[in-house]
């Protein structure tokens, strides 16, 4: 079953009397059980899309289905857990009190709820702090409480907006391990993040949103493989014009290494042959997530 399905989704706003199109015909299909990375610059439309998935905004046109139901359907909301980019938790509550407050919306069984809260607090290393006020918590601790709040009711779809932003490496690693654990349960995680290494490490699928348009979406490994680069190591002798045009960097005293895309490869190799420039080594280099993202965005600038 598809956890998220959108068809020709359009959302516009009015700003200073002008019409701004935040999403331009978004078509997205997320299969259940995957971790999906949602990439894009600030203002690309990621947060707007998430709010539409949650039923917090209404589209101008198009359709959204969450587990084959409309987001407005109250029955589907119990399947969704959401971590906003900025969580607002009342600092006068203790960790246990705030979680019990939210958990009571989903179950009236106090014993069951206490057991669930204690388990999650223990998983995140917060059990010994459960009776302390949130005002005493660090940023990383508060973020863990916010994540626990999002998963208290055992959602099948977890939407995370910048879950590790501004956290120390240890806290980031703990949250990433938690995300992997959720996947082993068959749950779907929709992850919006600016940390490209995080997306590369966690996600099965990736989507790139730019100026409201979904430029790429699909299996991570296939997309990266599709964008495979090459590295060509050449002798620097007689290669001044080539280096000036293609860049690259000095490799050894008399050698230079130049990255070349699939598209540039035929012209580049032909140029080397014409100029009689010696090729030392020619090898494939799979792009990093950062390379892929920058190239994808660069094509649409």
PDB file of C-alpha atoms in Angstrom:
ATOM      1  CA  UNK A   1       0.000   0.000   0.000  1.00  0.00           C
ATOM      2  CA  UNK A   2       1.154   3.563  -0.666  1.00  0.00           C
ATOM      3  CA  UNK A   3       1.691   5.592   2.471  1.00  0.00           C
ATOM      4  CA  UNK A   4       1.564   8.867   0.515  1.00  0.00           C
ATOM      5  CA  UNK A   5       0.115   9.430  -2.940  1.00  0.00           C
ATOM      6  CA  UNK A   6      -0.327  12.835  -4.579  1.00  0.00           C
ATOM      7  CA  UNK A   7      -1.619  13.691  -8.010  1.00  0.00           C
ATOM      8  CA  UNK A   8      -1.069  17.056  -9.730  1.00  0.00           C
ATOM      9  CA  UNK A   9      -0.953  18.844  -6.383  1.00  0.00           C
ATOM     10  CA  UNK A  10      -0.998  22.650  -6.632  1.00  0.00           C
ATOM     11  CA  UNK A  11      -0.811  25.156  -3.787  1.00  0.00           C
ATOM     12  CA  UNK A  12      -0.633  28.946  -4.128  1.00  0.00           C
ATOM     13  CA  UNK A  13      -0.342  31.829  -1.685  1.00  0.00           C
ATOM     14  CA  UNK A  14      -0.806  35.552  -1.917  1.00  0.00           C
ATOM     15  CA  UNK A  15       2.073  37.690  -0.692  1.00  0.00           C
ATOM     16  CA  UNK A  16       2.068  41.472  -0.947  1.00  0.00           C
ATOM     17  CA  UNK A  17      -0.718  41.227  -3.482  1.00  0.00           C
ATOM     18  CA  UNK A  18       1.193  38.770  -5.660  1.00  0.00           C
ATOM     19  CA  UNK A  19       0.336  35.147  -6.303  1.00  0.00           C
ATOM     20  CA  UNK A  20       3.093  32.735  -5.251  1.00  0.00           C
ATOM     21  CA  UNK A  21       2.948  29.121  -6.422  1.00  0.00           C
ATOM     22  CA  UNK A  22       4.452  26.985  -3.672  1.00  0.00           C
ATOM     23  CA  UNK A  23       3.767  23.630  -5.369  1.00  0.00           C
ATOM     24  CA  UNK A  24       3.423  23.109  -9.105  1.00  0.00           C
ATOM     25  CA  UNK A  25       1.659  19.826  -9.875  1.00  0.00           C
ATOM     26  CA  UNK A  26       3.366  17.583  -7.317  1.00  0.00           C
ATOM     27  CA  UNK A  27       3.141  13.884  -8.228  1.00  0.00           C
ATOM     28  CA  UNK A  28       4.536  11.663  -5.507  1.00  0.00           C
ATOM     29  CA  UNK A  29       4.155   7.978  -4.684  1.00  0.00           C
ATOM     30  CA  UNK A  30       5.666   6.661  -1.445  1.00  0.00           C
ATOM     31  CA  UNK A  31       5.411   2.933  -0.840  1.00  0.00           C
ATOM     32  CA  UNK A  32       4.847   1.772   2.723  1.00  0.00           C
ATOM     33  CA  UNK A  33       7.938   0.631   4.624  1.00  0.00           C
ATOM     34  CA  UNK A  34      10.478   2.978   3.018  1.00  0.00           C
ATOM     35  CA  UNK A  35      12.570   5.837   4.344  1.00  0.00           C
ATOM     36  CA  UNK A  36      12.156   8.740   1.950  1.00  0.00           C
ATOM     37  CA  UNK A  37      14.432  11.780   1.873  1.00  0.00           C
ATOM     38  CA  UNK A  38      12.856  15.061   0.761  1.00  0.00           C
ATOM     39  CA  UNK A  39      15.501  17.535  -0.383  1.00  0.00           C
ATOM     40  CA  UNK A  40      15.314  21.141  -1.440  1.00  0.00           C
ATOM     41  CA  UNK A  41      16.586  24.612  -0.707  1.00  0.00           C
ATOM     42  CA  UNK A  42      14.787  26.895   1.729  1.00  0.00           C
ATOM     43  CA  UNK A  43      11.560  28.016   0.082  1.00  0.00           C
ATOM     44  CA  UNK A  44      11.429  25.040  -2.284  1.00  0.00           C
ATOM     45  CA  UNK A  45       7.982  23.993  -1.003  1.00  0.00           C
ATOM     46  CA  UNK A  46       8.908  21.128   1.324  1.00  0.00           C
ATOM     47  CA  UNK A  47       7.103  22.461   4.391  1.00  0.00           C
ATOM     48  CA  UNK A  48       4.050  23.326   2.304  1.00  0.00           C
ATOM     49  CA  UNK A  49       3.925  19.755   1.001  1.00  0.00           C
ATOM     50  CA  UNK A  50       4.196  18.346   4.516  1.00  0.00           C
ATOM     51  CA  UNK A  51       1.377  20.571   5.785  1.00  0.00           C
ATOM     52  CA  UNK A  52      -0.792  19.351   2.912  1.00  0.00           C
ATOM     53  CA  UNK A  53      -0.024  15.718   3.805  1.00  0.00           C
ATOM     54  CA  UNK A  54      -1.117  16.455   7.372  1.00  0.00           C
ATOM     55  CA  UNK A  55      -4.321  18.173   6.340  1.00  0.00           C
ATOM     56  CA  UNK A  56      -3.146  21.463   7.857  1.00  0.00           C
ATOM     57  CA  UNK A  57      -3.455  23.155   4.458  1.00  0.00           C
ATOM     58  CA  UNK A  58      -5.872  22.621   1.575  1.00  0.00           C
ATOM     59  CA  UNK A  59      -4.584  22.306  -1.988  1.00  0.00           C
ATOM     60  CA  UNK A  60      -5.817  24.607  -4.751  1.00  0.00           C
ATOM     61  CA  UNK A  61      -6.140  21.551  -6.962  1.00  0.00           C
ATOM     62  CA  UNK A  62      -4.978  17.963  -7.166  1.00  0.00           C
ATOM     63  CA  UNK A  63      -5.403  15.054  -4.802  1.00  0.00           C
ATOM     64  CA  UNK A  64      -3.672  13.657  -1.699  1.00  0.00           C
ATOM     65  CA  UNK A  65      -4.136  10.156  -0.320  1.00  0.00           C
ATOM     66  CA  UNK A  66      -2.603   8.916   2.937  1.00  0.00           C
ATOM     67  CA  UNK A  67      -2.975   5.143   3.176  1.00  0.00           C
ATOM     68  CA  UNK A  68      -5.616   5.573   0.455  1.00  0.00           C
ATOM     69  CA  UNK A  69      -7.625   8.062   2.515  1.00  0.00           C
ATOM     70  CA  UNK A  70      -8.082  11.819   2.445  1.00  0.00           C
ATOM     71  CA  UNK A  71      -5.897  13.612   5.045  1.00  0.00           C
ATOM     72  CA  UNK A  72      -9.082  15.212   6.416  1.00  0.00           C
ATOM     73  CA  UNK A  73     -10.397  11.777   7.354  1.00  0.00           C
ATOM     74  CA  UNK A  74     -10.062  11.586  11.149  1.00  0.00           C
ATOM     75  CA  UNK A  75      -9.440   7.840  10.958  1.00  0.00           C
ATOM     76  CA  UNK A  76      -6.147   8.334   9.096  1.00  0.00           C
ATOM     77  CA  UNK A  77      -4.652  10.741  11.603  1.00  0.00           C
ATOM     78  CA  UNK A  78      -3.975   7.997  14.128  1.00  0.00           C
ATOM     79  CA  UNK A  79      -1.559   6.486  11.596  1.00  0.00           C
ATOM     80  CA  UNK A  80       0.568   9.654  11.331  1.00  0.00           C
ATOM     81  CA  UNK A  81       3.299  10.939  13.638  1.00  0.00           C
ATOM     82  CA  UNK A  82       4.752  14.376  12.991  1.00  0.00           C
ATOM     83  CA  UNK A  83       7.884  16.146  14.184  1.00  0.00           C
ATOM     84  CA  UNK A  84       7.865  19.814  13.100  1.00  0.00           C
ATOM     85  CA  UNK A  85      11.073  21.679  12.385  1.00  0.00           C
ATOM     86  CA  UNK A  86      10.545  23.630  15.623  1.00  0.00           C
ATOM     87  CA  UNK A  87       8.678  21.898  18.450  1.00  0.00           C
ATOM     88  CA  UNK A  88       6.884  23.882  21.116  1.00  0.00           C
ATOM     89  CA  UNK A  89       6.720  22.004  24.416  1.00  0.00           C
ATOM     90  CA  UNK A  90       5.615  23.678  27.626  1.00  0.00           C
ATOM     91  CA  UNK A  91       8.796  24.101  29.663  1.00  0.00           C
ATOM     92  CA  UNK A  92       6.878  24.036  32.953  1.00  0.00           C
ATOM     93  CA  UNK A  93       5.985  20.367  32.443  1.00  0.00           C
ATOM     94  CA  UNK A  94       8.262  17.445  33.181  1.00  0.00           C
ATOM     95  CA  UNK A  95       9.112  15.055  30.355  1.00  0.00           C
ATOM     96  CA  UNK A  96       6.699  12.450  31.712  1.00  0.00           C
ATOM     97  CA  UNK A  97       3.899  14.997  32.251  1.00  0.00           C
ATOM     98  CA  UNK A  98       4.055  16.421  28.721  1.00  0.00           C
ATOM     99  CA  UNK A  99       4.160  12.958  27.156  1.00  0.00           C
ATOM    100  CA  UNK A 100       1.287  11.742  29.322  1.00  0.00           C
ATOM    101  CA  UNK A 101      -0.726  14.817  28.286  1.00  0.00           C
ATOM    102  CA  UNK A 102      -0.309  14.069  24.576  1.00  0.00           C
ATOM    103  CA  UNK A 103      -0.606  10.307  24.972  1.00  0.00           C
ATOM    104  CA  UNK A 104      -3.991  10.659  26.673  1.00  0.00           C
ATOM    105  CA  UNK A 105      -5.438  11.784  23.330  1.00  0.00           C
ATOM    106  CA  UNK A 106      -4.846   8.274  21.968  1.00  0.00           C
ATOM    107  CA  UNK A 107      -5.534   5.959  24.892  1.00  0.00           C
ATOM    108  CA  UNK A 108      -7.391   6.077  28.195  1.00  0.00           C
ATOM    109  CA  UNK A 109      -5.476   3.096  29.566  1.00  0.00           C
ATOM    110  CA  UNK A 110      -3.132   4.848  32.012  1.00  0.00           C
ATOM    111  CA  UNK A 111      -1.093   1.741  32.737  1.00  0.00           C
ATOM    112  CA  UNK A 112      -0.516   1.038  29.042  1.00  0.00           C
ATOM    113  CA  UNK A 113       0.408   4.672  28.415  1.00  0.00           C
ATOM    114  CA  UNK A 114       2.879   4.775  31.316  1.00  0.00           C
ATOM    115  CA  UNK A 115       4.560   1.604  30.072  1.00  0.00           C
ATOM    116  CA  UNK A 116       4.864   3.044  26.553  1.00  0.00           C
ATOM    117  CA  UNK A 117       6.278   6.358  27.822  1.00  0.00           C
ATOM    118  CA  UNK A 118       8.807   4.656  30.092  1.00  0.00           C
ATOM    119  CA  UNK A 119       9.978   2.377  27.264  1.00  0.00           C
ATOM    120  CA  UNK A 120      10.554   5.276  24.889  1.00  0.00           C
ATOM    121  CA  UNK A 121      12.244   7.437  27.506  1.00  0.00           C
ATOM    122  CA  UNK A 122      14.557   4.526  28.253  1.00  0.00           C
ATOM    123  CA  UNK A 123      15.283   3.986  24.534  1.00  0.00           C
ATOM    124  CA  UNK A 124      16.383   7.611  24.235  1.00  0.00           C
ATOM    125  CA  UNK A 125      18.368   7.632  27.473  1.00  0.00           C
ATOM    126  CA  UNK A 126      15.967  10.015  29.197  1.00  0.00           C
ATOM    127  CA  UNK A 127      14.338   7.754  31.774  1.00  0.00           C
ATOM    128  CA  UNK A 128      16.332   9.113  34.721  1.00  0.00           C
ATOM    129  CA  UNK A 129      15.312  12.665  33.715  1.00  0.00           C
ATOM    130  CA  UNK A 130      11.618  11.956  33.266  1.00  0.00           C
ATOM    131  CA  UNK A 131      10.485  13.939  36.324  1.00  0.00           C
ATOM    132  CA  UNK A 132      12.625  16.977  35.574  1.00  0.00           C
ATOM    133  CA  UNK A 133      11.089  20.088  34.027  1.00  0.00           C
ATOM    134  CA  UNK A 134      11.724  20.599  30.328  1.00  0.00           C
ATOM    135  CA  UNK A 135      13.166  24.024  31.145  1.00  0.00           C
ATOM    136  CA  UNK A 136      16.277  22.186  32.407  1.00  0.00           C
ATOM    137  CA  UNK A 137      16.701  20.095  29.230  1.00  0.00           C
ATOM    138  CA  UNK A 138      19.310  20.658  26.534  1.00  0.00           C
ATOM    139  CA  UNK A 139      18.301  21.141  22.895  1.00  0.00           C
ATOM    140  CA  UNK A 140      19.107  17.520  22.099  1.00  0.00           C
ATOM    141  CA  UNK A 141      17.061  16.241  25.030  1.00  0.00           C
ATOM    142  CA  UNK A 142      14.092  18.402  24.034  1.00  0.00           C
ATOM    143  CA  UNK A 143      14.292  17.079  20.477  1.00  0.00           C
ATOM    144  CA  UNK A 144      14.191  13.509  21.767  1.00  0.00           C
ATOM    145  CA  UNK A 145      11.105  14.305  23.857  1.00  0.00           C
ATOM    146  CA  UNK A 146       9.470  15.797  20.751  1.00  0.00           C
ATOM    147  CA  UNK A 147      10.217  12.635  18.762  1.00  0.00           C
ATOM    148  CA  UNK A 148       8.806  10.457  21.549  1.00  0.00           C
ATOM    149  CA  UNK A 149       5.661  12.587  21.495  1.00  0.00           C
ATOM    150  CA  UNK A 150       5.396  11.972  17.725  1.00  0.00           C
ATOM    151  CA  UNK A 151       5.608   8.178  18.063  1.00  0.00           C
ATOM    152  CA  UNK A 152       3.710   7.549  21.302  1.00  0.00           C
ATOM    153  CA  UNK A 153       0.690   6.211  19.429  1.00  0.00           C
ATOM    154  CA  UNK A 154       2.764   3.834  17.219  1.00  0.00           C
ATOM    155  CA  UNK A 155       2.140   5.590  13.877  1.00  0.00           C
ATOM    156  CA  UNK A 156       2.648   3.801  10.568  1.00  0.00           C
ATOM    157  CA  UNK A 157       3.822   7.012   8.867  1.00  0.00           C
ATOM    158  CA  UNK A 158       6.366   9.235  10.589  1.00  0.00           C
ATOM    159  CA  UNK A 159       6.975  12.681   9.064  1.00  0.00           C
ATOM    160  CA  UNK A 160      10.175  14.287  10.343  1.00  0.00           C
ATOM    161  CA  UNK A 161      11.073  17.874   9.461  1.00  0.00           C
ATOM    162  CA  UNK A 162      14.792  18.491  10.115  1.00  0.00           C
ATOM    163  CA  UNK A 163      14.982  16.013  13.027  1.00  0.00           C
ATOM    164  CA  UNK A 164      18.719  16.438  13.705  1.00  0.00           C
ATOM    165  CA  UNK A 165      19.221  20.136  12.908  1.00  0.00           C
ATOM    166  CA  UNK A 166      21.572  21.811  15.360  1.00  0.00           C
ATOM    167  CA  UNK A 167      22.211  18.691  17.424  1.00  0.00           C
ATOM    168  CA  UNK A 168      25.564  17.329  18.540  1.00  0.00           C
ATOM    169  CA  UNK A 169      26.933  14.246  16.703  1.00  0.00           C
ATOM    170  CA  UNK A 170      25.959  11.810  19.469  1.00  0.00           C
ATOM    171  CA  UNK A 171      22.355  13.028  19.559  1.00  0.00           C
ATOM    172  CA  UNK A 172      22.219  12.911  15.754  1.00  0.00           C
ATOM    173  CA  UNK A 173      23.431   9.318  15.794  1.00  0.00           C
ATOM    174  CA  UNK A 174      20.837   8.314  18.409  1.00  0.00           C
ATOM    175  CA  UNK A 175      18.010   9.772  16.333  1.00  0.00           C
ATOM    176  CA  UNK A 176      19.284   8.114  13.159  1.00  0.00           C
ATOM    177  CA  UNK A 177      19.417   4.748  14.920  1.00  0.00           C
ATOM    178  CA  UNK A 178      15.846   5.324  16.035  1.00  0.00           C
ATOM    179  CA  UNK A 179      14.775   6.029  12.427  1.00  0.00           C
ATOM    180  CA  UNK A 180      16.366   2.773  11.258  1.00  0.00           C
ATOM    181  CA  UNK A 181      14.604   0.896  14.051  1.00  0.00           C
ATOM    182  CA  UNK A 182      11.248   2.318  12.955  1.00  0.00           C
ATOM    183  CA  UNK A 183      11.845   0.980   9.463  1.00  0.00           C
ATOM    184  CA  UNK A 184      12.448  -2.534  10.798  1.00  0.00           C
ATOM    185  CA  UNK A 185       8.896  -2.381  12.168  1.00  0.00           C
ATOM    186  CA  UNK A 186       7.561  -1.826   8.649  1.00  0.00           C
ATOM    187  CA  UNK A 187       6.844   1.855   9.237  1.00  0.00           C
ATOM    188  CA  UNK A 188       7.304   4.600   6.654  1.00  0.00           C
ATOM    189  CA  UNK A 189       9.526   7.579   7.425  1.00  0.00           C
ATOM    190  CA  UNK A 190       9.271  10.767   5.379  1.00  0.00           C
ATOM    191  CA  UNK A 191      12.369  12.803   6.166  1.00  0.00           C
ATOM    192  CA  UNK A 192      12.925  16.433   5.206  1.00  0.00           C
ATOM    193  CA  UNK A 193      16.558  17.352   5.819  1.00  0.00           C
ATOM    194  CA  UNK A 194      19.354  19.658   4.703  1.00  0.00           C
ATOM    195  CA  UNK A 195      21.934  17.130   5.909  1.00  0.00           C
ATOM    196  CA  UNK A 196      22.754  15.330   2.676  1.00  0.00           C
ATOM    197  CA  UNK A 197      25.014  12.754   4.356  1.00  0.00           C
ATOM    198  CA  UNK A 198      22.116  11.885   6.660  1.00  0.00           C
ATOM    199  CA  UNK A 199      19.782  11.369   3.705  1.00  0.00           C
ATOM    200  CA  UNK A 200      22.390   9.273   1.925  1.00  0.00           C
ATOM    201  CA  UNK A 201      22.911   7.133   5.020  1.00  0.00           C
ATOM    202  CA  UNK A 202      19.243   6.562   5.914  1.00  0.00           C
ATOM    203  CA  UNK A 203      17.032   6.783   2.875  1.00  0.00           C
ATOM    204  CA  UNK A 204      15.835   4.229   0.324  1.00  0.00           C
ATOM    205  CA  UNK A 205      14.247   6.852  -1.912  1.00  0.00           C
ATOM    206  CA  UNK A 206      14.948  10.524  -2.481  1.00  0.00           C
ATOM    207  CA  UNK A 207      13.028  13.412  -3.985  1.00  0.00           C
ATOM    208  CA  UNK A 208      14.406  16.797  -4.985  1.00  0.00           C
ATOM    209  CA  UNK A 209      11.992  19.718  -4.858  1.00  0.00           C
ATOM    210  CA  UNK A 210      12.977  23.022  -6.456  1.00  0.00           C
ATOM    211  CA  UNK A 211      10.791  26.102  -6.770  1.00  0.00           C
ATOM    212  CA  UNK A 212       7.709  23.985  -6.189  1.00  0.00           C
ATOM    213  CA  UNK A 213       8.580  21.338  -8.806  1.00  0.00           C
ATOM    214  CA  UNK A 214       9.659  17.774  -8.110  1.00  0.00           C
ATOM    215  CA  UNK A 215      12.763  17.432 -10.284  1.00  0.00           C
ATOM    216  CA  UNK A 216      13.725  13.888  -9.319  1.00  0.00           C
ATOM    217  CA  UNK A 217      12.119  11.112  -7.321  1.00  0.00           C
ATOM    218  CA  UNK A 218      12.998   7.451  -7.055  1.00  0.00           C
ATOM    219  CA  UNK A 219      15.309   4.796  -5.689  1.00  0.00           C
ATOM    220  CA  UNK A 220      18.417   6.448  -4.274  1.00  0.00           C
ATOM    221  CA  UNK A 221      20.909   4.015  -5.749  1.00  0.00           C
ATOM    222  CA  UNK A 222      19.388   4.190  -9.216  1.00  0.00           C
ATOM    223  CA  UNK A 223      19.339   7.978  -9.226  1.00  0.00           C
ATOM    224  CA  UNK A 224      22.928   8.260  -8.060  1.00  0.00           C
ATOM    225  CA  UNK A 225      24.042   5.583 -10.503  1.00  0.00           C
ATOM    226  CA  UNK A 226      22.260   7.443 -13.303  1.00  0.00           C
ATOM    227  CA  UNK A 227      24.417  10.432 -12.462  1.00  0.00           C
ATOM    228  CA  UNK A 228      27.726   8.543 -12.362  1.00  0.00           C
ATOM    229  CA  UNK A 229      30.739  10.762 -13.002  1.00  0.00           C
ATOM    230  CA  UNK A 230      34.181  10.029 -14.332  1.00  0.00           C
ATOM    231  CA  UNK A 231      37.596  11.130 -13.213  1.00  0.00           C
ATOM    232  CA  UNK A 232      40.337  11.539 -15.818  1.00  0.00           C
ATOM    233  CA  UNK A 233      43.961  11.936 -14.787  1.00  0.00           C
ATOM    234  CA  UNK A 234      46.034  13.638 -17.488  1.00  0.00           C
ATOM    235  CA  UNK A 235      49.563  14.941 -17.995  1.00  0.00           C
ATOM    236  CA  UNK A 236      49.677  18.688 -17.336  1.00  0.00           C
ATOM    237  CA  UNK A 237      51.972  19.235 -20.294  1.00  0.00           C
ATOM    238  CA  UNK A 238      50.074  21.054 -23.116  1.00  0.00           C
ATOM    239  CA  UNK A 239      46.845  20.856 -21.105  1.00  0.00           C
ATOM    240  CA  UNK A 240      46.528  24.519 -19.996  1.00  0.00           C
ATOM    241  CA  UNK A 241      43.419  25.159 -22.125  1.00  0.00           C
ATOM    242  CA  UNK A 242      41.765  21.927 -20.996  1.00  0.00           C
ATOM    243  CA  UNK A 243      42.413  22.720 -17.326  1.00  0.00           C
ATOM    244  CA  UNK A 244      41.096  26.252 -17.760  1.00  0.00           C
ATOM    245  CA  UNK A 245      37.865  24.975 -19.330  1.00  0.00           C
ATOM    246  CA  UNK A 246      37.162  21.920 -17.146  1.00  0.00           C
ATOM    247  CA  UNK A 247      38.842  22.818 -13.863  1.00  0.00           C
ATOM    248  CA  UNK A 248      39.808  19.948 -11.587  1.00  0.00           C
ATOM    249  CA  UNK A 249      42.862  19.945  -9.360  1.00  0.00           C
ATOM    250  CA  UNK A 250      46.550  19.138  -9.330  1.00  0.00           C
ATOM    251  CA  UNK A 251      47.048  15.416  -8.695  1.00  0.00           C
ATOM    252  CA  UNK A 252      50.822  14.992  -8.781  1.00  0.00           C
ATOM    253  CA  UNK A 253      53.691  17.253  -9.802  1.00  0.00           C
ATOM    254  CA  UNK A 254      53.024  16.826 -13.523  1.00  0.00           C
ATOM    255  CA  UNK A 255      49.490  15.367 -13.435  1.00  0.00           C
ATOM    256  CA  UNK A 256      45.989  16.817 -13.132  1.00  0.00           C
ATOM    257  CA  UNK A 257      42.673  15.154 -12.226  1.00  0.00           C
ATOM    258  CA  UNK A 258      39.455  16.383 -13.863  1.00  0.00           C
ATOM    259  CA  UNK A 259      35.874  15.286 -13.017  1.00  0.00           C
ATOM    260  CA  UNK A 260      33.718  14.787 -16.109  1.00  0.00           C
ATOM    261  CA  UNK A 261      30.005  14.035 -16.322  1.00  0.00           C
ATOM    262  CA  UNK A 262      28.364  11.479 -18.606  1.00  0.00           C
ATOM    263  CA  UNK A 263      27.197  14.304 -20.821  1.00  0.00           C
ATOM    264  CA  UNK A 264      30.647  15.894 -21.119  1.00  0.00           C
ATOM    265  CA  UNK A 265      32.582  12.656 -21.577  1.00  0.00           C
ATOM    266  CA  UNK A 266      32.487  12.192 -25.404  1.00  0.00           C
ATOM    267  CA  UNK A 267      33.508  15.785 -26.148  1.00  0.00           C
ATOM    268  CA  UNK A 268      36.182  15.751 -23.459  1.00  0.00           C
ATOM    269  CA  UNK A 269      37.854  12.538 -24.592  1.00  0.00           C
ATOM    270  CA  UNK A 270      37.781  13.681 -28.215  1.00  0.00           C
ATOM    271  CA  UNK A 271      39.419  16.971 -27.222  1.00  0.00           C
ATOM    272  CA  UNK A 272      42.203  15.154 -25.378  1.00  0.00           C
ATOM    273  CA  UNK A 273      42.866  13.021 -28.456  1.00  0.00           C
ATOM    274  CA  UNK A 274      42.959  16.030 -30.770  1.00  0.00           C
ATOM    275  CA  UNK A 275      45.455  17.862 -28.569  1.00  0.00           C
ATOM    276  CA  UNK A 276      47.603  14.798 -28.020  1.00  0.00           C
ATOM    277  CA  UNK A 277      47.271  14.975 -24.240  1.00  0.00           C
ATOM    278  CA  UNK A 278      48.342  11.825 -22.439  1.00  0.00           C
ATOM    279  CA  UNK A 279      45.697  10.100 -20.291  1.00  0.00           C
ATOM    280  CA  UNK A 280      47.209   8.455 -17.197  1.00  0.00           C
ATOM    281  CA  UNK A 281      44.030   6.969 -15.765  1.00  0.00           C
ATOM    282  CA  UNK A 282      40.319   6.972 -16.539  1.00  0.00           C
ATOM    283  CA  UNK A 283      37.900   5.788 -13.847  1.00  0.00           C
ATOM    284  CA  UNK A 284      34.264   5.894 -12.815  1.00  0.00           C
ATOM    285  CA  UNK A 285      33.303   7.852  -9.719  1.00  0.00           C
ATOM    286  CA  UNK A 286      29.811   7.504  -8.276  1.00  0.00           C
ATOM    287  CA  UNK A 287      28.541  10.907  -7.233  1.00  0.00           C
ATOM    288  CA  UNK A 288      27.948  11.745  -3.624  1.00  0.00           C
ATOM    289  CA  UNK A 289      24.508  12.849  -2.493  1.00  0.00           C
ATOM    290  CA  UNK A 290      25.804  16.418  -2.439  1.00  0.00           C
ATOM    291  CA  UNK A 291      27.054  16.114  -6.040  1.00  0.00           C
ATOM    292  CA  UNK A 292      23.707  14.723  -7.136  1.00  0.00           C
ATOM    293  CA  UNK A 293      21.701  17.420  -5.361  1.00  0.00           C
ATOM    294  CA  UNK A 294      23.825  20.308  -6.665  1.00  0.00           C
ATOM    295  CA  UNK A 295      23.738  19.009 -10.218  1.00  0.00           C
ATOM    296  CA  UNK A 296      19.992  18.449 -10.110  1.00  0.00           C
ATOM    297  CA  UNK A 297      19.346  21.942  -8.759  1.00  0.00           C
ATOM    298  CA  UNK A 298      21.980  23.425 -11.084  1.00  0.00           C
ATOM    299  CA  UNK A 299      20.239  22.133 -14.175  1.00  0.00           C
ATOM    300  CA  UNK A 300      17.126  24.146 -13.254  1.00  0.00           C
ATOM    301  CA  UNK A 301      18.740  27.434 -12.248  1.00  0.00           C
TER     302      UNK A 301
END
